[in-house]
JSON list of C-alpha atoms in Angstrom, two decimals:
[
{"chain": "L", "resi": 1, "resn": "UNK", "atom": "CA", "xyz": [0.00, 0.00, 0.00]},
{"chain": "L", "resi": 2, "resn": "UNK", "atom": "CA", "xyz": [2.00, 2.95, -1.32]},
{"chain": "L", "resi": 3, "resn": "UNK", "atom": "CA", "xyz": [-0.53, 5.65, -0.34]},
{"chain": "L", "resi": 4, "resn": "UNK", "atom": "CA", "xyz": [-0.07, 8.77, -2.47]},
{"chain": "L", "resi": 5, "resn": "UNK", "atom": "CA", "xyz": [2.80, 8.83, -4.96]},
{"chain": "L", "resi": 6, "resn": "UNK", "atom": "CA", "xyz": [4.01, 11.63, -7.24]},
{"chain": "L", "resi": 7, "resn": "UNK", "atom": "CA", "xyz": [6.22, 11.69, -10.31]},
{"chain": "L", "resi": 8, "resn": "UNK", "atom": "CA", "xyz": [8.63, 13.20, -11.02]},
{"chain": "L", "resi": 9, "resn": "UNK", "atom": "CA", "xyz": [10.36, 14.15, -7.77]},
{"chain": "L", "resi": 10, "resn": "UNK", "atom": "CA", "xyz": [12.36, 16.98, -9.30]},
{"chain": "L", "resi": 11, "resn": "UNK", "atom": "CA", "xyz": [12.17, 18.92, -12.56]},
{"chain": "L", "resi": 12, "resn": "UNK", "atom": "CA", "xyz": [13.80, 21.96, -14.10]},
{"chain": "L", "resi": 13, "resn": "UNK", "atom": "CA", "xyz": [11.96, 23.74, -16.91]},
{"chain": "L", "resi": 14, "resn": "UNK", "atom": "CA", "xyz": [12.74, 26.72, -19.07]},
{"chain": "L", "resi": 15, "resn": "UNK", "atom": "CA", "xyz": [10.19, 29.53, -19.30]},
{"chain": "L", "resi": 16, "resn": "UNK", "atom": "CA", "xyz": [7.49, 28.62, -21.82]},
{"chain": "L", "resi": 17, "resn": "UNK", "atom": "CA", "xyz": [8.00, 24.85, -21.65]},
{"chain": "L", "resi": 18, "resn": "UNK", "atom": "CA", "xyz": [5.17, 22.54, -20.66]},
{"chain": "L", "resi": 19, "resn": "UNK", "atom": "CA", "xyz": [5.00, 19.54, -18.37]},
{"chain": "L", "resi": 20, "resn": "UNK", "atom": "CA", "xyz": [2.60, 17.24, -16.54]},
{"chain": "L", "resi": 21, "resn": "UNK", "atom": "CA", "xyz": [2.87, 16.12, -12.93]},
{"chain": "L", "resi": 22, "resn": "UNK", "atom": "CA", "xyz": [1.30, 12.78, -12.08]},
{"chain": "L", "resi": 23, "resn": "UNK", "atom": "CA", "xyz": [-0.33, 11.88, -8.79]},
{"chain": "L", "resi": 24, "resn": "UNK", "atom": "CA", "xyz": [-1.52, 8.37, -8.02]},
{"chain": "L", "resi": 25, "resn": "UNK", "atom": "CA", "xyz": [-3.30, 6.96, -4.94]},
{"chain": "L", "resi": 26, "resn": "UNK", "atom": "CA", "xyz": [-4.12, 3.36, -4.07]},
{"chain": "L", "resi": 27, "resn": "UNK", "atom": "CA", "xyz": [-6.56, 4.04, -1.21]},
{"chain": "L", "resi": 28, "resn": "UNK", "atom": "CA", "xyz": [-9.69, 4.22, -3.42]},
{"chain": "L", "resi": 29, "resn": "UNK", "atom": "CA", "xyz": [-10.24, 7.82, -2.33]},
{"chain": "L", "resi": 30, "resn": "UNK", "atom": "CA", "xyz": [-12.86, 9.89, -4.12]},
{"chain": "L", "resi": 31, "resn": "UNK", "atom": "CA", "xyz": [-11.28, 13.29, -3.51]},
{"chain": "L", "resi": 32, "resn": "UNK", "atom": "CA", "xyz": [-7.90, 14.49, -4.77]},
{"chain": "L", "resi": 33, "resn": "UNK", "atom": "CA", "xyz": [-6.14, 17.82, -4.49]},
{"chain": "L", "resi": 34, "resn": "UNK", "atom": "CA", "xyz": [-3.13, 19.71, -5.85]},
{"chain": "L", "resi": 35, "resn": "UNK", "atom": "CA", "xyz": [-1.40, 22.21, -3.55]},
{"chain": "L", "resi": 36, "resn": "UNK", "atom": "CA", "xyz": [1.70, 24.36, -3.98]},
{"chain": "L", "resi": 37, "resn": "UNK", "atom": "CA", "xyz": [4.11, 25.38, -1.25]},
{"chain": "L", "resi": 38, "resn": "UNK", "atom": "CA", "xyz": [6.29, 28.47, -1.57]},
{"chain": "L", "resi": 39, "resn": "UNK", "atom": "CA", "xyz": [9.23, 29.30, 0.71]},
{"chain": "L", "resi": 40, "resn": "UNK", "atom": "CA", "xyz": [8.24, 30.17, 4.25]},
{"chain": "L", "resi": 41, "resn": "UNK", "atom": "CA", "xyz": [4.58, 29.48, 3.61]},
{"chain": "L", "resi": 42, "resn": "UNK", "atom": "CA", "xyz": [2.00, 26.83, 4.16]},
{"chain": "L", "resi": 43, "resn": "UNK", "atom": "CA", "xyz": [0.28, 25.08, 1.27]},
{"chain": "L", "resi": 44, "resn": "UNK", "atom": "CA", "xyz": [-2.26, 26.68, -1.06]},
{"chain": "L", "resi": 45, "resn": "UNK", "atom": "CA", "xyz": [-4.87, 24.74, -3.05]},
{"chain": "L", "resi": 46, "resn": "UNK", "atom": "CA", "xyz": [-4.54, 24.91, -6.87]},
{"chain": "L", "resi": 47, "resn": "UNK", "atom": "CA", "xyz": [-7.26, 22.53, -8.12]},
{"chain": "L", "resi": 48, "resn": "UNK", "atom": "CA", "xyz": [-9.23, 19.65, -6.70]},
{"chain": "L", "resi": 49, "resn": "UNK", "atom": "CA", "xyz": [-11.45, 16.78, -7.86]},
{"chain": "L", "resi": 50, "resn": "UNK", "atom": "CA", "xyz": [-14.48, 15.26, -6.17]},
{"chain": "L", "resi": 51, "resn": "UNK", "atom": "CA", "xyz": [-14.50, 12.16, -8.35]},
{"chain": "L", "resi": 52, "resn": "UNK", "atom": "CA", "xyz": [-13.47, 10.56, -11.61]},
{"chain": "L", "resi": 53, "resn": "UNK", "atom": "CA", "xyz": [-14.10, 12.91, -14.54]},
{"chain": "L", "resi": 54, "resn": "UNK", "atom": "CA", "xyz": [-14.58, 16.02, -12.37]},
{"chain": "L", "resi": 55, "resn": "UNK", "atom": "CA", "xyz": [-12.26, 18.91, -11.58]},
{"chain": "L", "resi": 56, "resn": "UNK", "atom": "CA", "xyz": [-12.67, 22.34, -10.00]},
{"chain": "L", "resi": 57, "resn": "UNK", "atom": "CA", "xyz": [-10.63, 25.44, -9.26]},
{"chain": "L", "resi": 58, "resn": "UNK", "atom": "CA", "xyz": [-9.08, 26.07, -5.91]},
{"chain": "L", "resi": 59, "resn": "UNK", "atom": "CA", "xyz": [-7.42, 29.13, -4.43]},
{"chain": "L", "resi": 60, "resn": "UNK", "atom": "CA", "xyz": [-4.62, 29.72, -6.99]},
{"chain": "L", "resi": 61, "resn": "UNK", "atom": "CA", "xyz": [-5.65, 27.99, -10.29]},
{"chain": "L", "resi": 62, "resn": "UNK", "atom": "CA", "xyz": [-4.23, 30.41, -12.88]},
{"chain": "L", "resi": 63, "resn": "UNK", "atom": "CA", "xyz": [-1.62, 28.89, -15.20]},
{"chain": "L", "resi": 64, "resn": "UNK", "atom": "CA", "xyz": [-2.54, 25.28, -14.38]},
{"chain": "L", "resi": 65, "resn": "UNK", "atom": "CA", "xyz": [-4.88, 22.68, -15.80]},
{"chain": "L", "resi": 66, "resn": "UNK", "atom": "CA", "xyz": [-5.89, 19.32, -14.34]},
{"chain": "L", "resi": 67, "resn": "UNK", "atom": "CA", "xyz": [-7.51, 16.09, -15.41]},
{"chain": "L", "resi": 68, "resn": "UNK", "atom": "CA", "xyz": [-8.92, 13.07, -13.57]},
{"chain": "L", "resi": 69, "resn": "UNK", "atom": "CA", "xyz": [-9.58, 10.41, -16.20]},
{"chain": "L", "resi": 70, "resn": "UNK", "atom": "CA", "xyz": [-9.15, 7.57, -13.71]},
{"chain": "L", "resi": 71, "resn": "UNK", "atom": "CA", "xyz": [-10.18, 7.54, -10.07]},
{"chain": "L", "resi": 72, "resn": "UNK", "atom": "CA", "xyz": [-6.69, 6.76, -8.87]},
{"chain": "L", "resi": 73, "resn": "UNK", "atom": "CA", "xyz": [-4.85, 9.40, -10.91]},
{"chain": "L", "resi": 74, "resn": "UNK", "atom": "CA", "xyz": [-4.87, 13.22, -10.83]},
{"chain": "L", "resi": 75, "resn": "UNK", "atom": "CA", "xyz": [-2.72, 15.09, -13.35]},
{"chain": "L", "resi": 76, "resn": "UNK", "atom": "CA", "xyz": [-1.50, 18.68, -13.04]},
{"chain": "L", "resi": 77, "resn": "UNK", "atom": "CA", "xyz": [-0.40, 20.41, -16.23]},
{"chain": "L", "resi": 78, "resn": "UNK", "atom": "CA", "xyz": [1.60, 23.54, -16.86]},
{"chain": "L", "resi": 79, "resn": "UNK", "atom": "CA", "xyz": [1.07, 24.62, -20.48]},
{"chain": "L", "resi": 80, "resn": "UNK", "atom": "CA", "xyz": [3.59, 27.48, -20.54]},
{"chain": "L", "resi": 81, "resn": "UNK", "atom": "CA", "xyz": [5.76, 27.51, -17.43]},
{"chain": "L", "resi": 82, "resn": "UNK", "atom": "CA", "xyz": [6.68, 30.81, -15.77]},
{"chain": "L", "resi": 83, "resn": "UNK", "atom": "CA", "xyz": [9.30, 31.54, -13.07]},
{"chain": "L", "resi": 84, "resn": "UNK", "atom": "CA", "xyz": [6.42, 32.34, -10.66]},
{"chain": "L", "resi": 85, "resn": "UNK", "atom": "CA", "xyz": [5.50, 28.65, -10.84]},
{"chain": "L", "resi": 86, "resn": "UNK", "atom": "CA", "xyz": [8.76, 27.63, -9.20]},
{"chain": "L", "resi": 87, "resn": "UNK", "atom": "CA", "xyz": [7.48, 25.82, -6.15]},
{"chain": "L", "resi": 88, "resn": "UNK", "atom": "CA", "xyz": [7.04, 22.49, -4.44]},
{"chain": "L", "resi": 89, "resn": "UNK", "atom": "CA", "xyz": [3.84, 20.74, -5.55]},
{"chain": "L", "resi": 90, "resn": "UNK", "atom": "CA", "xyz": [1.96, 18.37, -3.29]},
{"chain": "L", "resi": 91, "resn": "UNK", "atom": "CA", "xyz": [-0.86, 16.06, -4.18]},
{"chain": "L", "resi": 92, "resn": "UNK", "atom": "CA", "xyz": [-3.33, 14.84, -1.55]},
{"chain": "L", "resi": 93, "resn": "UNK", "atom": "CA", "xyz": [-6.33, 12.56, -1.38]},
{"chain": "L", "resi": 94, "resn": "UNK", "atom": "CA", "xyz": [-9.17, 11.92, 1.06]},
{"chain": "L", "resi": 95, "resn": "UNK", "atom": "CA", "xyz": [-12.13, 9.58, 1.38]},
{"chain": "L", "resi": 96, "resn": "UNK", "atom": "CA", "xyz": [-14.60, 12.44, 1.70]},
{"chain": "L", "resi": 97, "resn": "UNK", "atom": "CA", "xyz": [-14.71, 16.20, 1.47]},
{"chain": "L", "resi": 98, "resn": "UNK", "atom": "CA", "xyz": [-15.12, 17.92, 4.81]},
{"chain": "L", "resi": 99, "resn": "UNK", "atom": "CA", "xyz": [-14.59, 15.68, 7.80]},
{"chain": "L", "resi": 100, "resn": "UNK", "atom": "CA", "xyz": [-12.00, 13.31, 6.42]},
{"chain": "L", "resi": 101, "resn": "UNK", "atom": "CA", "xyz": [-8.24, 13.29, 6.82]},
{"chain": "L", "resi": 102, "resn": "UNK", "atom": "CA", "xyz": [-6.17, 14.32, 3.81]},
{"chain": "L", "resi": 103, "resn": "UNK", "atom": "CA", "xyz": [-3.09, 12.25, 2.96]},
{"chain": "L", "resi": 104, "resn": "UNK", "atom": "CA", "xyz": [-0.20, 13.88, 1.13]},
{"chain": "L", "resi": 105, "resn": "UNK", "atom": "CA", "xyz": [2.31, 12.66, -1.41]},
{"chain": "L", "resi": 106, "resn": "UNK", "atom": "CA", "xyz": [6.07, 13.28, -1.14]},
{"chain": "L", "resi": 107, "resn": "UNK", "atom": "CA", "xyz": [6.04, 16.38, -3.34]},
{"chain": "L", "resi": 108, "resn": "UNK", "atom": "CA", "xyz": [7.57, 17.48, -6.65]},
{"chain": "L", "resi": 109, "resn": "UNK", "atom": "CA", "xyz": [10.18, 20.25, -6.61]},
{"chain": "L", "resi": 110, "resn": "UNK", "atom": "CA", "xyz": [9.83, 22.32, -9.79]},
{"chain": "L", "resi": 111, "resn": "UNK", "atom": "CA", "xyz": [12.21, 25.07, -10.85]},
{"chain": "L", "resi": 112, "resn": "UNK", "atom": "CA", "xyz": [11.39, 27.31, -13.82]},
{"chain": "L", "resi": 113, "resn": "UNK", "atom": "CA", "xyz": [14.35, 29.31, -15.16]},
{"chain": "G", "resi": 1, "resn": "UNK", "atom": "CA", "xyz": [-11.53, 33.33, 4.84]},
{"chain": "G", "resi": 2, "resn": "UNK", "atom": "CA", "xyz": [-10.49, 31.52, 7.96]},
{"chain": "G", "resi": 3, "resn": "UNK", "atom": "CA", "xyz": [-7.23, 32.62, 9.59]},
{"chain": "G", "resi": 4, "resn": "UNK", "atom": "CA", "xyz": [-4.77, 30.20, 11.17]},
{"chain": "G", "resi": 5, "resn": "UNK", "atom": "CA", "xyz": [-2.00, 31.42, 13.45]},
{"chain": "G", "resi": 6, "resn": "UNK", "atom": "CA", "xyz": [0.72, 29.22, 14.88]},
{"chain": "G", "resi": 7, "resn": "UNK", "atom": "CA", "xyz": [3.08, 29.98, 17.73]},
{"chain": "G", "resi": 8, "resn": "UNK", "atom": "CA", "xyz": [5.89, 30.15, 18.37]},
{"chain": "G", "resi": 9, "resn": "UNK", "atom": "CA", "xyz": [7.34, 30.68, 14.87]},
{"chain": "G", "resi": 10, "resn": "UNK", "atom": "CA", "xyz": [10.67, 29.18, 15.92]},
{"chain": "G", "resi": 11, "resn": "UNK", "atom": "CA", "xyz": [11.65, 26.84, 18.73]},
{"chain": "G", "resi": 12, "resn": "UNK", "atom": "CA", "xyz": [15.08, 25.54, 19.67]},
{"chain": "G", "resi": 13, "resn": "UNK", "atom": "CA", "xyz": [15.37, 22.68, 22.16]},
{"chain": "G", "resi": 14, "resn": "UNK", "atom": "CA", "xyz": [17.93, 20.36, 23.66]},
{"chain": "G", "resi": 15, "resn": "UNK", "atom": "CA", "xyz": [17.29, 16.68, 23.18]},
{"chain": "G", "resi": 16, "resn": "UNK", "atom": "CA", "xyz": [15.05, 15.39, 25.94]},
{"chain": "G", "resi": 17, "resn": "UNK", "atom": "CA", "xyz": [13.12, 18.61, 26.46]},
{"chain": "G", "resi": 18, "resn": "UNK", "atom": "CA", "xyz": [9.34, 18.94, 26.18]},
{"chain": "G", "resi": 19, "resn": "UNK", "atom": "CA", "xyz": [7.48, 21.51, 24.10]},
{"chain": "G", "resi": 20, "resn": "UNK", "atom": "CA", "xyz": [4.01, 22.81, 23.29]},
{"chain": "G", "resi": 21, "resn": "UNK", "atom": "CA", "xyz": [3.01, 24.23, 19.92]},
{"chain": "G", "resi": 22, "resn": "UNK", "atom": "CA", "xyz": [-0.16, 26.23, 19.55]},
{"chain": "G", "resi": 23, "resn": "UNK", "atom": "CA", "xyz": [-2.61, 26.75, 16.67]},
{"chain": "G", "resi": 24, "resn": "UNK", "atom": "CA", "xyz": [-5.35, 29.40, 16.85]},
{"chain": "G", "resi": 25, "resn": "UNK", "atom": "CA", "xyz": [-8.07, 29.62, 14.23]},
{"chain": "G", "resi": 26, "resn": "UNK", "atom": "CA", "xyz": [-10.66, 32.28, 13.58]},
{"chain": "G", "resi": 27, "resn": "UNK", "atom": "CA", "xyz": [-13.81, 30.27, 12.76]},
{"chain": "G", "resi": 28, "resn": "UNK", "atom": "CA", "xyz": [-15.55, 26.92, 13.27]},
{"chain": "G", "resi": 29, "resn": "UNK", "atom": "CA", "xyz": [-13.77, 23.96, 11.70]},
{"chain": "G", "resi": 30, "resn": "UNK", "atom": "CA", "xyz": [-14.79, 20.53, 10.42]},
{"chain": "G", "resi": 31, "resn": "UNK", "atom": "CA", "xyz": [-11.27, 19.27, 10.13]},
{"chain": "G", "resi": 32, "resn": "UNK", "atom": "CA", "xyz": [-7.98, 20.02, 11.86]},
{"chain": "G", "resi": 33, "resn": "UNK", "atom": "CA", "xyz": [-4.77, 18.23, 11.06]},
{"chain": "G", "resi": 34, "resn": "UNK", "atom": "CA", "xyz": [-1.23, 18.48, 12.40]},
{"chain": "G", "resi": 35, "resn": "UNK", "atom": "CA", "xyz": [1.66, 17.71, 10.04]},
{"chain": "G", "resi": 36, "resn": "UNK", "atom": "CA", "xyz": [5.40, 17.38, 10.43]},
{"chain": "G", "resi": 37, "resn": "UNK", "atom": "CA", "xyz": [7.42, 18.47, 7.40]},
{"chain": "G", "resi": 38, "resn": "UNK", "atom": "CA", "xyz": [10.79, 16.79, 7.73]},
{"chain": "G", "resi": 39, "resn": "UNK", "atom": "CA", "xyz": [14.08, 18.24, 6.42]},
{"chain": "G", "resi": 40, "resn": "UNK", "atom": "CA", "xyz": [13.56, 16.35, 3.16]},
{"chain": "G", "resi": 41, "resn": "UNK", "atom": "CA", "xyz": [10.29, 18.20, 2.58]},
{"chain": "G", "resi": 42, "resn": "UNK", "atom": "CA", "xyz": [7.95, 15.27, 3.17]},
{"chain": "G", "resi": 43, "resn": "UNK", "atom": "CA", "xyz": [4.65, 16.01, 4.93]},
{"chain": "G", "resi": 44, "resn": "UNK", "atom": "CA", "xyz": [3.89, 13.47, 7.61]},
{"chain": "G", "resi": 45, "resn": "UNK", "atom": "CA", "xyz": [0.37, 13.21, 9.03]},
{"chain": "G", "resi": 46, "resn": "UNK", "atom": "CA", "xyz": [0.56, 13.44, 12.81]},
{"chain": "G", "resi": 47, "resn": "UNK", "atom": "CA", "xyz": [-3.03, 13.87, 13.94]},
{"chain": "G", "resi": 48, "resn": "UNK", "atom": "CA", "xyz": [-6.51, 14.33, 12.56]},
{"chain": "G", "resi": 49, "resn": "UNK", "atom": "CA", "xyz": [-8.14, 16.08, 15.51]},
{"chain": "G", "resi": 50, "resn": "UNK", "atom": "CA", "xyz": [-11.12, 18.40, 14.95]},
{"chain": "G", "resi": 51, "resn": "UNK", "atom": "CA", "xyz": [-11.91, 18.06, 18.67]},
{"chain": "G", "resi": 52, "resn": "UNK", "atom": "CA", "xyz": [-10.75, 16.19, 21.75]},
{"chain": "G", "resi": 53, "resn": "UNK", "atom": "CA", "xyz": [-7.40, 14.67, 22.66]},
{"chain": "G", "resi": 54, "resn": "UNK", "atom": "CA", "xyz": [-5.25, 12.04, 20.98]},
{"chain": "G", "resi": 55, "resn": "UNK", "atom": "CA", "xyz": [-1.89, 10.52, 21.78]},
{"chain": "G", "resi": 56, "resn": "UNK", "atom": "CA", "xyz": [0.64, 8.73, 19.63]},
{"chain": "G", "resi": 57, "resn": "UNK", "atom": "CA", "xyz": [3.82, 7.77, 21.43]},
{"chain": "G", "resi": 58, "resn": "UNK", "atom": "CA", "xyz": [5.70, 10.89, 22.54]},
{"chain": "G", "resi": 59, "resn": "UNK", "atom": "CA", "xyz": [3.26, 13.16, 20.72]},
{"chain": "G", "resi": 60, "resn": "UNK", "atom": "CA", "xyz": [-0.19, 14.20, 21.80]},
{"chain": "G", "resi": 61, "resn": "UNK", "atom": "CA", "xyz": [-2.67, 16.80, 20.62]},
{"chain": "G", "resi": 62, "resn": "UNK", "atom": "CA", "xyz": [-5.69, 18.56, 22.05]},
{"chain": "G", "resi": 63, "resn": "UNK", "atom": "CA", "xyz": [-8.25, 20.63, 20.18]},
{"chain": "G", "resi": 64, "resn": "UNK", "atom": "CA", "xyz": [-10.77, 22.82, 22.01]},
{"chain": "G", "resi": 65, "resn": "UNK", "atom": "CA", "xyz": [-13.08, 23.64, 19.14]},
{"chain": "G", "resi": 66, "resn": "UNK", "atom": "CA", "xyz": [-15.35, 25.95, 21.16]},
{"chain": "G", "resi": 67, "resn": "UNK", "atom": "CA", "xyz": [-12.35, 28.13, 22.02]},
{"chain": "G", "resi": 68, "resn": "UNK", "atom": "CA", "xyz": [-10.79, 27.79, 18.56]},
{"chain": "G", "resi": 69, "resn": "UNK", "atom": "CA", "xyz": [-7.36, 26.47, 19.36]},
{"chain": "G", "resi": 70, "resn": "UNK", "atom": "CA", "xyz": [-5.31, 23.31, 19.21]},
{"chain": "G", "resi": 71, "resn": "UNK", "atom": "CA", "xyz": [-2.13, 22.29, 21.01]},
{"chain": "G", "resi": 72, "resn": "UNK", "atom": "CA", "xyz": [0.56, 19.82, 19.95]},
{"chain": "G", "resi": 73, "resn": "UNK", "atom": "CA", "xyz": [2.71, 18.40, 22.74]},
{"chain": "G", "resi": 74, "resn": "UNK", "atom": "CA", "xyz": [6.10, 16.85, 22.07]},
{"chain": "G", "resi": 75, "resn": "UNK", "atom": "CA", "xyz": [7.71, 15.08, 25.01]},
{"chain": "G", "resi": 76, "resn": "UNK", "atom": "CA", "xyz": [11.31, 13.89, 25.36]},
{"chain": "G", "resi": 77, "resn": "UNK", "atom": "CA", "xyz": [12.22, 15.51, 22.04]},
{"chain": "G", "resi": 78, "resn": "UNK", "atom": "CA", "xyz": [14.70, 13.83, 19.69]},
{"chain": "G", "resi": 79, "resn": "UNK", "atom": "CA", "xyz": [16.83, 15.24, 16.88]},
{"chain": "G", "resi": 80, "resn": "UNK", "atom": "CA", "xyz": [14.55, 13.47, 14.41]},
{"chain": "G", "resi": 81, "resn": "UNK", "atom": "CA", "xyz": [11.69, 15.69, 15.61]},
{"chain": "G", "resi": 82, "resn": "UNK", "atom": "CA", "xyz": [13.36, 18.66, 13.88]},
{"chain": "G", "resi": 83, "resn": "UNK", "atom": "CA", "xyz": [11.47, 20.21, 11.00]},
{"chain": "G", "resi": 84, "resn": "UNK", "atom": "CA", "xyz": [8.40, 22.36, 10.48]},
{"chain": "G", "resi": 85, "resn": "UNK", "atom": "CA", "xyz": [5.11, 21.64, 12.20]},
{"chain": "G", "resi": 86, "resn": "UNK", "atom": "CA", "xyz": [1.98, 22.77, 10.40]},
{"chain": "G", "resi": 87, "resn": "UNK", "atom": "CA", "xyz": [-1.55, 23.08, 11.63]},
{"chain": "G", "resi": 88, "resn": "UNK", "atom": "CA", "xyz": [-4.20, 22.99, 8.88]},
{"chain": "G", "resi": 89, "resn": "UNK", "atom": "CA", "xyz": [-7.94, 23.51, 9.19]},
{"chain": "G", "resi": 90, "resn": "UNK", "atom": "CA", "xyz": [-11.03, 23.17, 7.05]},
{"chain": "G", "resi": 91, "resn": "UNK", "atom": "CA", "xyz": [-13.69, 25.82, 7.64]},
{"chain": "G", "resi": 92, "resn": "UNK", "atom": "CA", "xyz": [-17.03, 24.38, 8.71]},
{"chain": "G", "resi": 93, "resn": "UNK", "atom": "CA", "xyz": [-19.13, 26.89, 6.83]},
{"chain": "G", "resi": 94, "resn": "UNK", "atom": "CA", "xyz": [-19.21, 28.48, 3.43]},
{"chain": "G", "resi": 95, "resn": "UNK", "atom": "CA", "xyz": [-17.65, 27.16, 0.25]},
{"chain": "G", "resi": 96, "resn": "UNK", "atom": "CA", "xyz": [-14.43, 25.75, 1.60]},
{"chain": "G", "resi": 97, "resn": "UNK", "atom": "CA", "xyz": [-14.65, 22.80, -0.88]},
{"chain": "G", "resi": 98, "resn": "UNK", "atom": "CA", "xyz": [-12.20, 20.68, 1.09]},
{"chain": "G", "resi": 99, "resn": "UNK", "atom": "CA", "xyz": [-9.46, 23.30, 1.05]},
{"chain": "G", "resi": 100, "resn": "UNK", "atom": "CA", "xyz": [-7.19, 22.95, 4.02]},
{"chain": "G", "resi": 101, "resn": "UNK", "atom": "CA", "xyz": [-5.97, 26.34, 5.21]},
{"chain": "G", "resi": 102, "resn": "UNK", "atom": "CA", "xyz": [-2.46, 26.05, 6.58]},
{"chain": "G", "resi": 103, "resn": "UNK", "atom": "CA", "xyz": [-0.78, 28.09, 9.27]},
{"chain": "G", "resi": 104, "resn": "UNK", "atom": "CA", "xyz": [2.68, 29.52, 8.72]},
{"chain": "G", "resi": 105, "resn": "UNK", "atom": "CA", "xyz": [4.27, 26.69, 10.68]},
{"chain": "G", "resi": 106, "resn": "UNK", "atom": "CA", "xyz": [6.57, 26.35, 13.70]},
{"chain": "G", "resi": 107, "resn": "UNK", "atom": "CA", "xyz": [10.21, 25.61, 12.89]},
{"chain": "G", "resi": 108, "resn": "UNK", "atom": "CA", "xyz": [11.53, 23.18, 15.50]},
{"chain": "G", "resi": 109, "resn": "UNK", "atom": "CA", "xyz": [15.25, 22.52, 15.91]},
{"chain": "G", "resi": 110, "resn": "UNK", "atom": "CA", "xyz": [16.36, 19.87, 18.39]},
{"chain": "G", "resi": 111, "resn": "UNK", "atom": "CA", "xyz": [20.05, 19.82, 19.28]},
{"chain": "G", "resi": 112, "resn": "UNK", "atom": "CA", "xyz": [21.81, 16.68, 20.56]}
]
């Protein structure tokens, strides 16, 4: 039982390049989330999904797109990377929305030059 | 939106010492979690504790929801306890859509 996994662990992009971050969970959770963490700060929600085939915007969605084609996977895409997107990205999942514990992946460290 | 304040911002201890970290929040919550972010950046779930008291080994936590605060106790601290401790809450009302709001964290350093 791996929990929540993320690939890749590290990535360096040039401004304008695109990439996709993959999150996978094996806990059969309905809800999945993408957060970003900037230096000296807590995490902020980018996008979330309440089930297979659904996505919605979070607190800081601009510049990102997401897809949830399979229940166990949640993809985060950057179509044209900008230096402001340099951050550590965390994926999380939970069984339900409000009163359920969220479990986090190990994070992806992204640098955009 | 809901505000989350953690104190102290920094804490330096000698191995073996005890400590208390505090989390204040500005509104009713459905969910409160404590995390430890280790020096490698990994977020470790410590407690899911919207109310009441829980213990796990040397760590325990208490949330008094009516007074809008939570406390994390670390006893007999070890160097491996070093890192950042985050409190995160989910607002009970409004359109919080599952978004955990994180505090700024407490940076704990334990010296041997």
